[in-house]
Every structure is written in C-alpha cells, then in structure tokens.
Amino acid sequence: MIQAFGLTSNPRKDLPPAVDDVSFEARAGHVTALLGTPGSGRTTVLRLMLELQQGRGFTYFRGRPLHRIAHPSREVGVLLGDVPGHPARSVRGHLRILCAAAGVPVRRADEVLETVGLVSLRDERLGTLSRGMDRRLGLACALLADPHTLVLDDPADDLSAREARWLHGTLRAHAAQGGTVLLAMSDPKEAARNADRVVTLERGRVVADQDVTEFARTRLRPRVAVRSPYALRLAALLAKEARTARRSVEIVREGGNRLSVYGSTCADIGDTAFRHGILVHQLADETGDMGPGAGASSAAEPDGADASGRPRAQLADDATGKPGTAQRRVTDQPDTPPRPAAAADGAQETAATADLSARDDSAPGADPAPRPRSTDTRGLALTPLPPPISVRSAPSPLRPLRYEIRRATGIGTGFLTAAAVLLVSAVTAVLLARIGHTPQARLLAAWPRELPLPPAALGAGLLGALAFGDEFRHPALAADRGTVPRRLGLLTAKLLVAAATALTLAFLTVGCDAELLYLVYGRELAQVPADWPSLGASWMGLVVGCAWAGVLAAGIFRSTTAGLAAVLAVPVVVVPLVQKALAGASVRTAAGFPLRLRETLWLQWPFGGERYLSVVARVLVQPVGGALTLSLAALLCAYLLTTLRSRVR
C-alpha cells in the first residue's frame, strides 16, 4: 500500500505552496483516484511521492520510502506524461533498453507487449505512435519490471472510450491480483466508474477522502435530501410532475422515509408537498465542494444519463396509476467488484434545512434527523514541520554495458554518421592524392593539413557526444528515475562502447581509403608506411580520444553540441596553448624513455615491450596527443566533481 503523510511543496516566491499538507492512503488490491481540476496540485503530489521534486513530507511504499528501496522500478511502476525515448527508436527496442536498466530478462519486453496488445506494432517507431498506442506503451514501461505498485498521471487522457475502458480494465486486473494502483485524474465521472476510493484535491489540499459509493452519492452531483412519513407518495408526485414538465429528475429511495432527489430544487419539492398536503420533516440541499470542475462536469452531463454515464430510466407510476405509489429506483453503479466500507468520509456538506411541520422529529415512522458531517481529512496528526524531501539520485542501469549497446544500436544515427564519415574520407583521400604533396599517413587518414581534425575523428567525437546528449534530449531511461544518472558504471560503459565504435570507424576509414586509392591510382599510393606501429597507435589514440572527449563534455554540459565543441576545441584552442607552453630551448624529448624505465625497474621487457612503450611516449609528446590527453584529464576531473556534488546534494 501507499501511505503519504504531510506532502508539502516548497513555496514559490510570494505564492503559497502548490501542495500543502496532503495525507492519504492507497490500499493494496484497490484502485485509488487522486482527483482534482487542473492546477489543484495532483501532479505535484505524485512528484513529491516519487521524490522527483523537493518539498516536505514522506511517503511509504509497503512500509519503505522510495530511496530505501534497492531497485525502485521493481517496486513502483510510473507513468508521468508521454513516454520518454528517442522518436526513431522502435517500440521493442525501447522496452529492451529498459529491461537492461531494470535488470530483468529481455524476454520480458515481448511479454508486456503481448499484455498491452502492441505485438503487431513492436517494430514501429516511437514518433509514429498514436496517442492511444503511446499510452499503451507507457503502461508497458510501467509493468516491465512487474512492480507491486502503479502510479499513473491521467493515463486515459485524450483516449477514446474503447481505449479508456481497456486501460482501466488492465489496471483493475492488476489490483485484483493484489497490487496497488494510484491514478491522478480530473474527470469525476471517470473516477466514479473506475476507482474504489477517491481522494479529492482542491488548491493543493485534501478536501475529501471517500469510498467511491459515498463519493458518487454526495460529491459527484448536487442533490436534495427529503425526509417525510409519506415518502413514497411524494416520490410518485415528483416523478409525475417531472414527466409533465419534461424534466430529467432522478429519485433514489435511501431507506425508511428518506429520499434523495437529483435534478430538482428545495423550492420545487416544497411547493409540490405544500400543494398536496404532504408533511415534510426535512428538506436540504446537499452540494459537493469539488471546486470549479465539478459544476462544469455536472452541467455538461446530458439529460437522461446518470453518474456512470448510462441512460436513466424515468420514474413512472405503477400499473394501477394510483397516486401515492411509485416504483423504487436505485442509482446505477459501475460494474465493479464489491468494495470495502470507507474508513473516513471526509465530505463537507452544506445543508439548509426547512422545517415545514410543527410536529416533533420523533414522530412515529420518521427517521432521525440527519446531521451535517465534517470529518478531518488529514488523517494522522502531523508535526508542524514534516521532514524534507530531497530529489533522489537516479540509480544507474543494473546492466550498464548492455544498456549502452542497445542505446547505441537502437537508432540509425550512428550508422548514418559512420557512412557519412567513410564517404567524406574516401572522397577527401582521392582529392588529396590528385593534388599531391600529401604524406602517405595523412593520405590514408584523409587528413588535409588545413583541417584541425580528420573526418574520422570528428565522426567519433560526434558519436561520443550523442552517447550522453541523447540521454538529456530523448531520455531512454524512464521519467520516474529522475535526472540522468551520473554513475561511474554508466560512464565506463559509455567510454567502452565509444572506444569500440571509434576503433571500428578508424579501421574502416583507413581500409576504405587504401582500397579506393588502389583502385584509382594503383598500388603505389596504397602502400603501408614503414613506421606503421607508431602511426597506427597515434591514429587510434586520436580517434578514441576525440570520442571520449565528446562523451565527457556532453555528460558535463548536458548537450551534444557542447560535446562536439569540446572535440573541436582541442586542435583549435588547446594545441596552440600546449605548443606555446612547451616552446623553448629547455624542452627535452622523451627519447630513450623505455630504456631508462627498464633500467630503473630492473625488468626485462618481454616480446619487445619497450618498443610499444616508445610508441606511447611518442604519441604523448606530439602536440595533438598531449593536448588531447590534457583535455581528457580536465574533462574527467570535471565529471567526477559534478558527480560528487550531485551525491552530496
């Protein structure tokens, strides 16, 4: 079950808080509706419960706050707004990403697709889904980890009647299996049809916490409460006059001598009783206090429809046609399983009672006079200052490497970028060979002297920047996980995938350029340089470094553009600064570094290890290599500092 106590949002400047001291319960095995008009604070309540917004109060999910749950997505399934995700990603691919994030088997994606009826659309892109299919996918994301609790914000918004019935039927089935369902909605009729309990919000406060039967009877529509020893005769007269005047009036026999009349007023009923000499003990207007939306909903209700949206059966006299008899009518109720009695009513009823008789209320056959009810809806007594709610840090995907691989391969951006890089590199290599005066190494890398970086390095940097940029622009992780997580596990997975992608791109670029140069100009321009080990290490280090710079910069600045700008800043800004700092006669090279290192450590390098170490040293002393290393170190330190700062908060 869900237990919310004292939820209060932080005040906004001179305005009062959007939510003020909200407390309620949502029981297991029941569907609870959090009802309120737009601006009543129902979405803010959900965000405070899920620790996505700062405020005060606390919420228990089966006795534990959310930040104390090891794997929140396995306990609480959430749908807030539209489904997050890249519009070019397929439905099945998006669910598989979330499977890796939640640590559930990948086959679970196909199971929930079958549950929500999206098997035929599993290869469709998220950007092409209709509103109804998007809500189905959102429900699939919430059900993916088989959670006990579902928290959904207006899940049937803009759905057709058929899709809304299916959605609420699925939620009802989840509750029937022992789960807890909490829905935020704005339509009182929808709440009366589909919920077991309704918590009504108005201006950020709970104004009612009722069983749905009591809600439909006292708050969904205004009524007139009548108590008379001659209730049956009065009901028949009211029904007859309503038919004559062609008005929709509903009369419900409450038991004993009490009637509830919907669609009429105290004045009309009093006039009818006076004309026919009928004794009345009570005549009271009972009006719900749901705020501006309630009256509009009731007024928009067509004639001949009750609270559940079904046609009303008009009252009529019995077959004898005699006055003083009328058919007993009971308000139609939604087709829902039996519901438990309410623990606290919480309705506030305004009763204006007119005593039309001098007789005592204790006359024979009369019911005791009803009393206005006013129940405290705050639940338990709370302290004046509830504990603060801190925005919880989003947990890292439980399987970060699998998550990152599926994120990178789930859309065509990476493949299109690689194809564009290979095409531009091949054309550039052919043009450089035609012009001449280009070293063999630069020719194979398609790197003109006029450009700060080769196309392969720029492409690797762009793919690295997209690794974090897409997380912020089109979050693959569910919205209920908070901000994009800054976890070293996720960063390591992104760096590994970016490095593998960059190395593949570098190898394909050199291979395609060499093959095309061989086809166009012959074997002379396609020969491998003699010092290929050091050149290959420099080439791979440059491409991988650009990819990592893009990943780190995009993660720090939360933007793909910033990541690509950081890659371009290395040769344009950092390299000149490094060259200027290293200029001078006192600068020494790293010649003989492997030999001196071996002498220092008294080790014999196997398999010619000093040669590889010499290659690494020569890469580092190059201006671009040194500048790139310096940039990567600075970006990594900045990322670690932002990570620690977010954890401290």
XYZ file of C-alpha atoms in Angstrom:
649
model
C 0.000 0.000 0.000
C 0.963 3.661 -0.303
C 0.980 5.929 2.742
C 1.569 9.642 2.142
C 1.979 11.988 5.119
C 2.263 15.757 5.126
C 3.328 16.227 1.499
C 4.105 19.916 1.049
C 5.855 21.536 -1.896
C 8.318 24.362 -1.484
C 6.692 27.820 -1.739
C 7.266 29.745 -4.955
C 8.411 33.307 -4.218
C 5.401 35.135 -2.750
C 2.923 32.437 -3.802
C 1.666 29.733 -1.437
C 2.889 26.154 -1.987
C 1.146 24.233 -4.745
C 0.604 21.335 -2.311
C 0.042 21.867 1.388
C -0.053 19.060 3.965
C -1.524 16.284 1.814
C -2.022 12.932 3.535
C -3.856 9.852 2.265
C -3.581 6.106 1.785
C -3.873 3.880 -1.275
C -4.582 0.305 -0.257
C -3.353 -2.861 -1.910
C -5.934 -4.590 -4.059
C -7.740 -1.314 -4.755
C -7.714 1.411 -7.377
C -7.354 4.829 -5.746
C -8.091 8.001 -7.695
C -6.367 11.283 -6.866
C -8.982 13.663 -8.232
C -8.550 17.345 -8.895
C -9.031 20.007 -11.519
C -6.008 21.345 -13.438
C -3.943 23.389 -11.021
C -5.132 21.523 -7.944
C -1.666 20.027 -7.379
C -2.281 16.367 -8.180
C 0.806 16.034 -10.428
C 2.925 17.799 -7.799
C 1.710 15.280 -5.231
C 2.880 12.411 -7.428
C 6.279 14.015 -7.974
C 6.689 14.563 -4.228
C 5.759 10.954 -3.572
C 8.306 9.722 -6.120
C 10.991 12.081 -4.755
C 11.285 13.853 -8.099
C 10.625 17.269 -6.556
C 11.881 18.909 -3.403
C 9.462 19.590 -0.581
C 8.438 18.175 2.782
C 6.674 15.068 3.978
C 7.269 11.378 3.435
C 5.707 8.516 1.516
C 5.911 4.811 2.285
C 5.578 2.128 -0.388
C 4.754 -1.047 1.524
C 6.405 0.420 4.600
C 9.569 1.816 2.971
C 10.406 5.196 1.475
C 11.459 5.107 -2.147
C 15.091 5.992 -1.504
C 15.342 2.968 0.808
C 14.240 0.550 -1.920
C 17.176 -1.118 -3.665
C 15.511 -1.328 -7.078
C 12.642 1.212 -7.231
C 11.493 0.233 -10.727
C 10.763 -3.279 -9.464
C 8.547 -1.915 -6.691
C 6.843 1.082 -8.339
C 5.826 1.408 -11.972
C 5.348 5.020 -13.026
C 3.820 6.838 -15.989
C 4.102 10.622 -15.916
C 3.228 12.343 -19.178
C 4.309 10.933 -22.519
C 6.685 8.017 -22.924
C 10.292 9.281 -22.917
C 12.562 7.967 -25.620
C 14.112 8.746 -28.962
C 11.364 9.101 -31.598
C 13.371 6.987 -34.053
C 13.644 4.053 -31.649
C 11.349 1.069 -32.106
C 8.799 0.036 -29.509
C 10.557 -3.244 -28.848
C 13.980 -1.587 -28.764
C 12.826 0.941 -26.191
C 11.483 -1.781 -23.926
C 14.705 -3.780 -24.294
C 16.702 -0.763 -23.153
C 14.507 -0.528 -20.070
C 14.972 -4.262 -19.478
C 18.726 -3.688 -19.261
C 18.164 -0.694 -16.984
C 15.868 -2.623 -14.636
C 17.938 -5.791 -14.721
C 15.131 -8.036 -15.985
C 15.427 -10.650 -18.761
C 14.999 -9.311 -22.273
C 12.104 -11.702 -22.931
C 10.049 -9.576 -20.538
C 9.752 -6.960 -23.303
C 7.837 -9.376 -25.538
C 5.651 -10.462 -22.611
C 4.464 -6.940 -21.775
C 3.979 -6.166 -25.477
C 1.537 -9.060 -25.588
C -0.112 -7.890 -22.355
C -0.814 -4.387 -23.675
C -1.665 -5.519 -27.199
C 1.296 -3.975 -29.045
C 2.793 -7.123 -30.578
C 1.823 -6.040 -34.079
C 3.443 -2.629 -33.541
C 6.696 -3.771 -31.947
C 8.776 -2.551 -34.908
C 7.048 0.830 -35.158
C 8.959 3.973 -34.208
C 8.001 5.893 -31.090
C 7.466 9.062 -33.097
C 4.790 7.432 -35.265
C 2.576 6.083 -32.461
C -0.902 7.460 -31.931
C -2.000 8.807 -28.568
C -3.698 5.568 -27.614
C -0.709 3.439 -28.601
C 1.614 5.792 -26.718
C -0.418 5.312 -23.538
C -0.310 1.538 -24.057
C 3.452 1.731 -24.389
C 3.620 3.855 -21.246
C 1.675 1.199 -19.368
C 4.028 -1.444 -20.767
C 7.018 0.526 -19.446
C 5.371 0.736 -16.020
C 4.620 -3.013 -15.981
C 8.015 -4.061 -17.354
C 9.647 -4.976 -14.026
C 6.397 -6.496 -12.660
C 6.019 -3.904 -9.865
C 3.602 -4.174 -6.978
C 2.528 -0.511 -7.169
C 1.451 1.538 -10.178
C 1.452 5.352 -10.074
C -0.010 6.954 -13.195
C -0.818 10.558 -14.034
C -4.037 10.817 -16.077
C -3.337 7.647 -18.104
C -6.618 7.860 -20.050
C -6.090 11.459 -21.180
C -7.235 12.004 -24.807
C -8.091 8.335 -25.242
C -11.216 7.078 -26.938
C -13.918 5.446 -24.832
C -12.892 1.982 -26.017
C -9.193 2.525 -25.245
C -10.030 4.044 -21.853
C -12.147 1.001 -20.939
C -9.311 -1.312 -21.905
C -6.810 0.707 -19.885
C -8.908 0.763 -16.740
C -9.699 -2.923 -17.162
C -5.979 -3.700 -17.198
C -5.427 -1.612 -14.079
C -8.369 -3.307 -12.390
C -6.840 -6.703 -13.170
C -3.533 -5.582 -11.631
C -5.350 -4.501 -8.471
C -7.309 -7.756 -8.369
C -4.009 -9.636 -8.175
C -3.092 -7.742 -5.004
C -1.332 -4.738 -6.494
C -1.776 -1.087 -5.578
C -2.955 1.357 -8.235
C -2.930 5.147 -7.788
C -4.363 7.267 -10.607
C -4.318 11.045 -10.870
C -7.261 12.272 -12.927
C -9.504 15.270 -13.440
C -12.815 13.703 -14.526
C -15.092 12.901 -11.550
C -17.285 10.609 -13.639
C -14.268 8.580 -14.703
C -13.189 8.342 -11.071
C -16.663 7.141 -10.050
C -16.646 4.469 -12.740
C -13.170 3.057 -12.276
C -11.890 3.713 -8.752
C -12.548 2.083 -5.397
C -11.616 5.150 -3.404
C -11.426 8.818 -4.386
C -9.142 11.396 -2.777
C -10.221 14.878 -3.863
C -7.748 17.750 -4.043
C -8.580 21.425 -4.238
C -5.964 24.176 -4.210
C -3.308 21.781 -3.000
C -5.304 20.378 -0.062
C -7.317 17.224 0.530
C -10.975 18.154 0.792
C -12.387 14.612 0.741
C -11.192 11.036 1.117
C -14.136 8.758 0.383
C -15.251 5.387 -0.756
C -16.425 5.639 -4.358
C -20.035 4.873 -3.411
C -20.114 7.756 -0.976
C -18.298 9.946 -3.474
C -20.837 9.260 -6.207
C -23.728 9.839 -3.794
C -22.613 13.058 -2.128
C -19.980 14.757 -4.233
C -20.457 13.809 -7.831
C -23.754 15.664 -8.197
C -25.765 18.024 -6.017
C -28.945 16.579 -4.572
C -31.881 17.403 -2.331
C -32.326 15.286 0.802
C -36.010 14.804 1.704
C -37.453 13.102 4.782
C -41.180 12.561 5.071
C -43.572 9.975 6.543
C -45.204 9.913 3.080
C -42.011 9.452 1.071
C -43.498 7.033 -1.490
C -46.431 9.305 -2.282
C -44.162 12.339 -2.599
C -41.812 10.420 -4.913
C -44.707 9.490 -7.199
C -45.908 13.097 -7.352
C -42.426 14.419 -8.111
C -41.986 11.846 -10.886
C -45.364 12.707 -12.390
C -44.642 16.434 -12.420
C -41.195 15.829 -13.946
C -42.745 13.861 -16.809
C -45.341 16.546 -17.374
C -42.698 19.291 -17.470
C -40.297 17.085 -19.498
C -37.505 17.434 -16.955
C -34.926 14.821 -16.008
C -35.401 14.112 -12.315
C -33.936 11.124 -10.515
C -35.375 9.951 -7.197
C -33.498 7.426 -5.090
C -35.092 5.744 -2.076
C -32.475 5.851 0.676
C -34.425 3.587 3.009
C -37.096 4.305 5.579
C -38.670 7.708 5.000
C -35.727 9.360 3.219
C -35.393 10.292 -0.457
C -32.529 11.723 -2.497
C -33.737 13.826 -5.401
C -31.334 14.710 -8.229
C -32.200 17.356 -10.801
C -34.622 19.381 -8.672
C -34.509 22.084 -6.004
C -35.790 22.577 -2.477
C -38.259 25.189 -3.702
C -39.875 22.909 -6.302
C -40.118 19.968 -3.918
C -41.505 22.167 -1.126
C -44.157 23.627 -3.468
C -45.231 20.143 -4.552
C -45.502 18.940 -0.941
C -47.467 22.055 0.095
C -49.974 21.770 -2.783
C -50.756 18.158 -1.981
C -50.677 18.500 1.804
C -47.747 16.177 2.356
C -45.891 16.504 5.641
C -42.115 17.068 5.250
C -39.680 16.720 8.143
C -36.517 17.675 6.258
C -35.707 19.438 3.012
C -31.988 20.107 2.477
C -29.637 20.960 -0.377
C -26.527 18.795 -0.296
C -23.829 20.147 -2.622
C -20.408 18.727 -3.338
C -17.392 21.021 -2.932
C -15.099 19.748 -5.679
C -14.259 23.194 -6.982
C -14.857 24.749 -10.387
C -14.591 21.494 -12.309
C -17.466 19.763 -10.528
C -20.192 22.105 -11.600
C -18.987 22.096 -15.174
C -18.992 18.319 -15.270
C -22.492 18.105 -13.860
C -23.803 20.805 -16.169
C -22.260 19.142 -19.196
C -23.949 15.854 -18.329
C -26.666 15.207 -20.920
C -30.236 14.628 -19.869
C -31.048 11.011 -19.374
C -27.598 9.990 -18.073
C -26.584 9.181 -14.538
C -23.231 9.437 -12.780
C -21.868 6.372 -14.529
C -22.757 7.716 -17.971
C -25.599 5.230 -18.520
C -29.128 6.176 -19.636
C -31.541 6.923 -16.846
C -34.840 5.125 -16.604
C -37.614 7.598 -15.994
C -39.731 7.131 -12.928
C -43.307 6.125 -13.533
C -46.349 5.198 -11.561
C -47.186 1.571 -11.206
C -49.711 -0.220 -13.405
C -52.623 0.974 -11.290
C -51.817 4.616 -11.921
C -52.925 5.498 -8.404
C -51.281 8.360 -6.618
C -49.226 7.588 -3.574
C -47.333 4.704 -5.189
C -44.160 4.843 -7.209
C -41.530 2.460 -8.454
C -38.459 2.280 -6.308
C -35.329 3.240 -8.230
C -31.736 2.765 -7.251
C -28.927 4.677 -8.871
C -26.953 2.595 -11.345
C -23.491 1.829 -10.109
C -20.398 0.950 -12.187
C -19.676 -2.700 -12.834
C -17.006 -3.099 -10.186
C -16.360 -5.780 -7.589
C -17.563 -5.261 -4.026
C -15.663 -2.522 -2.263
C -14.834 -2.201 1.422
C -16.560 0.320 3.607
C -14.933 3.729 3.885
C -12.773 4.383 6.899
C -13.391 8.107 6.868
C -15.931 10.004 4.858
C -14.368 13.425 4.674
C -17.216 15.023 2.714
C -18.281 18.502 3.638
C -21.988 19.000 3.062
C -23.794 22.307 3.297
C -27.351 21.687 4.484
C -30.066 24.326 4.525
C -32.955 22.659 6.364
C -36.509 23.973 6.197
C -38.827 22.624 8.912
C -42.236 22.561 7.216
C -44.048 20.938 10.120
C -44.719 21.749 13.749
C -44.529 18.091 14.646
C -41.654 16.677 16.614
C -38.982 14.830 14.618
C -39.546 11.815 16.803
C -42.975 11.204 15.300
C -43.772 7.588 14.537
C -42.373 6.400 11.259
C -39.855 9.214 10.963
C -36.122 8.726 10.658
C -33.741 10.546 12.954
C -32.786 13.904 11.506
C -29.533 13.732 9.609
C -26.739 15.878 10.913
C -24.198 17.755 8.863
C -20.937 15.889 8.757
C -17.475 17.331 8.852
C -14.598 14.899 9.086
C -10.945 15.811 9.256
C -9.351 14.564 6.035
C -5.773 14.973 7.156
C -5.550 11.521 8.671
C -2.957 11.251 11.367
C -1.849 14.263 13.372
C 1.327 15.587 11.764
C 4.147 17.621 13.146
C 4.170 21.292 12.160
C 7.279 20.738 10.028
C 7.415 17.428 8.133
C 10.818 16.053 7.163
C 12.328 17.456 3.940
C 12.053 15.594 0.650
C 15.264 15.526 -1.364
C 15.282 14.724 -5.049
C 16.650 11.202 -5.190
C 19.538 10.482 -7.485
C 18.576 8.177 -10.296
C 20.048 4.687 -9.982
C 22.401 3.577 -12.701
C 21.201 0.851 -15.078
C 21.731 -2.519 -13.465
C 23.354 -3.749 -16.668
C 25.059 -0.610 -17.970
C 27.096 -2.169 -20.793
C 24.098 -3.975 -22.236
C 22.032 -0.831 -21.811
C 24.596 1.298 -23.671
C 24.991 -1.168 -26.534
C 21.237 -1.257 -27.089
C 21.026 2.510 -26.815
C 23.737 2.993 -29.437
C 22.456 0.379 -31.891
C 18.742 1.030 -31.440
C 18.627 4.054 -33.771
C 20.160 4.735 -37.171
C 22.064 7.889 -36.216
C 25.313 6.036 -35.515
C 25.174 4.041 -38.742
C 24.362 7.122 -40.823
C 27.198 9.056 -39.181
C 29.666 6.247 -39.883
C 28.540 6.009 -43.509
C 28.922 9.770 -43.941
C 32.418 9.673 -42.405
C 33.539 6.868 -44.727
C 32.165 8.659 -47.787
C 33.760 12.008 -46.919
C 37.067 10.335 -46.053
C 37.167 8.409 -49.327
C 36.434 11.498 -51.422
C 38.968 13.563 -49.465
C 41.684 10.902 -49.903
C 41.131 10.778 -53.657
C 41.291 14.578 -53.954
C 44.444 14.786 -51.806
C 46.120 12.120 -53.950
C 45.206 14.035 -57.107
C 46.618 17.293 -55.721
C 49.784 15.614 -54.433
C 52.347 16.736 -51.844
C 50.464 14.882 -49.046
C 52.332 12.426 -46.794
C 51.252 8.800 -47.009
C 49.980 8.707 -43.432
C 47.753 11.761 -43.890
C 46.602 10.413 -47.223
C 45.364 7.152 -45.710
C 43.681 9.056 -42.861
C 42.181 11.631 -45.308
C 43.516 14.429 -43.135
C 44.410 17.637 -45.008
C 46.803 19.986 -43.293
C 44.221 22.757 -43.482
C 41.720 20.882 -41.284
C 42.191 20.673 -37.490
C 40.905 17.086 -37.352
C 40.245 14.316 -39.890
C 36.652 13.297 -40.682
C 37.008 10.041 -38.722
C 37.988 11.905 -35.540
C 35.115 14.359 -35.955
C 32.690 11.478 -36.527
C 33.962 9.632 -33.460
C 33.612 12.810 -31.396
C 30.045 13.298 -32.627
C 29.092 9.716 -31.773
C 30.648 10.144 -28.340
C 28.736 13.364 -27.767
C 25.500 11.661 -28.788
C 26.093 8.990 -26.140
C 25.226 11.485 -23.390
C 23.430 14.121 -25.438
C 20.618 11.737 -26.342
C 20.153 10.917 -22.672
C 19.204 14.517 -21.940
C 17.298 15.301 -25.127
C 15.478 11.970 -25.544
C 15.886 10.126 -22.236
C 15.907 6.400 -22.753
C 15.565 5.871 -19.023
C 12.048 6.196 -17.635
C 10.965 9.603 -16.386
C 10.410 8.330 -12.841
C 14.149 7.752 -12.410
C 14.819 11.475 -12.015
C 17.727 13.175 -13.738
C 20.151 11.311 -15.985
C 22.341 9.338 -13.570
C 25.967 10.355 -13.059
C 27.378 6.978 -12.190
C 30.845 5.669 -12.873
C 29.393 2.368 -14.071
C 27.337 4.103 -16.743
C 30.275 6.350 -17.664
C 32.574 3.334 -18.016
C 30.051 1.588 -20.247
C 29.739 4.678 -22.447
C 33.517 5.054 -22.695
C 33.955 1.391 -23.653
C 31.240 1.499 -26.313
C 32.534 4.832 -27.632
C 36.094 3.453 -27.821
C 34.959 0.318 -29.663
C 32.937 2.431 -32.083
C 35.832 4.813 -32.657
C 38.319 1.988 -33.285
C 35.956 0.343 -35.746
C 35.453 3.660 -37.516
C 39.216 4.312 -37.643
C 39.946 0.849 -39.072
C 37.189 1.099 -41.686
C 38.305 4.589 -42.698
C 41.904 3.548 -43.369
C 40.799 0.363 -45.116
C 38.290 2.108 -47.378
C 40.732 4.896 -48.222
C 43.507 2.429 -49.052
C 41.198 0.306 -51.214
C 39.863 3.301 -53.110
C 43.363 4.740 -53.662
C 44.460 1.349 -55.003
C 41.524 1.214 -57.425
C 42.021 4.765 -58.696
C 45.787 5.307 -58.652
C 47.367 1.881 -58.218
C 49.465 0.126 -55.617
C 51.920 2.989 -55.071
C 49.554 5.172 -53.024
C 48.065 2.246 -51.095
C 51.304 1.041 -49.543
C 51.575 0.736 -45.769
C 54.164 3.114 -44.231
C 57.235 1.567 -42.683
C 56.597 3.040 -39.240
C 53.001 1.852 -39.174
C 53.003 0.756 -35.475
C 53.615 4.251 -34.138
C 51.391 5.831 -36.784
C 48.620 3.326 -36.064
C 48.857 3.954 -32.329
C 48.709 7.712 -32.900
C 45.756 7.312 -35.226
C 43.780 5.111 -32.849
C 44.652 7.288 -29.872
C 43.453 10.401 -31.716
C 40.112 8.866 -32.722
C 39.446 7.272 -29.319
C 40.468 10.462 -27.522
C 38.035 12.523 -29.592
C 35.254 10.050 -28.831
C 35.982 10.183 -25.100
C 36.182 13.969 -25.146
C 32.721 14.058 -26.710
C 31.325 11.675 -24.092
C 32.752 13.563 -21.125
C 31.899 17.048 -22.379
C 28.322 16.074 -23.259
C 27.943 14.494 -19.819
C 29.188 17.628 -18.091
C 27.324 20.242 -20.130
C 24.250 18.056 -20.865
C 24.365 18.831 -24.577
C 25.520 17.118 -27.763
C 26.584 20.464 -29.196
C 28.822 21.128 -26.195
C 30.420 17.700 -26.601
C 31.251 18.306 -30.258
C 32.508 21.808 -29.418
C 34.894 20.307 -26.863
C 36.277 17.964 -29.534
C 36.921 20.863 -31.917
C 38.438 22.958 -29.136
C 41.357 20.529 -28.744
C 43.184 21.312 -32.032
C 41.900 24.879 -32.301
C 42.477 26.144 -28.754
C 44.340 23.603 -26.615
C 47.043 22.608 -29.118
C 48.315 26.200 -29.661
C 48.397 26.714 -25.906
C 50.358 23.491 -25.377
C 52.804 24.360 -28.144
C 53.334 27.803 -26.676
C 53.891 26.354 -23.217
C 56.402 23.794 -24.499
C 58.300 26.211 -26.745
C 61.864 26.989 -25.683
C 65.358 25.533 -25.565
C 64.810 23.882 -22.177
C 62.248 21.450 -23.527
C 63.522 17.866 -23.658
C 62.100 14.967 -25.630
C 61.168 11.538 -24.389
C 63.891 9.793 -26.400
C 65.279 6.774 -24.600
C 62.375 6.706 -22.149
C 61.695 2.929 -22.387
C 65.384 2.127 -21.850
C 65.653 4.348 -18.790
C 62.410 2.942 -17.410
C 63.722 -0.620 -17.816
C 66.940 0.280 -16.069
C 65.016 1.890 -13.210
C 62.663 -1.039 -12.652
C 65.305 -3.749 -13.303
C 62.859 -5.531 -15.545
C 63.339 -7.289 -18.856
C 60.510 -6.321 -21.199
C 59.107 -9.435 -22.907
C 58.224 -9.529 -26.586
C 59.880 -6.183 -27.246
C 57.687 -4.277 -24.837
C 59.978 -1.258 -24.862
C 59.060 -0.707 -28.488
C 55.356 -0.341 -27.661
C 56.165 1.899 -24.737
C 58.247 4.058 -27.034
C 55.270 4.348 -29.374
C 53.076 5.532 -26.495
C 55.692 8.050 -25.423
C 55.973 9.459 -28.935
C 52.187 9.797 -29.130
C 52.104 11.750 -25.875
C 54.848 14.178 -26.889
C 53.007 15.100 -30.084
C 51.130 18.422 -29.790
C 47.728 16.935 -30.608
C 48.300 13.880 -28.415
C 49.460 15.906 -25.442
C 46.634 18.420 -25.823
C 44.067 15.645 -26.120
C 45.420 13.901 -23.035
C 45.298 17.152 -21.118
C 41.735 17.825 -22.239
C 40.583 14.341 -21.308
C 42.121 14.651 -17.864
C 40.412 18.011 -17.287
C 37.035 16.723 -18.517
C 37.277 13.578 -16.407
C 38.070 15.620 -13.293
C 35.141 17.938 -14.018
C 32.815 14.963 -14.479
C 33.952 13.405 -11.200
C 33.466 16.711 -9.380
C 29.919 17.112 -10.710
C 29.199 13.510 -9.753
C 30.402 14.023 -6.193
C 28.484 17.287 -5.928
C 25.243 15.639 -7.020
C 25.743 12.838 -4.487
C 26.396 15.326 -1.683
C 23.155 17.112 -2.545
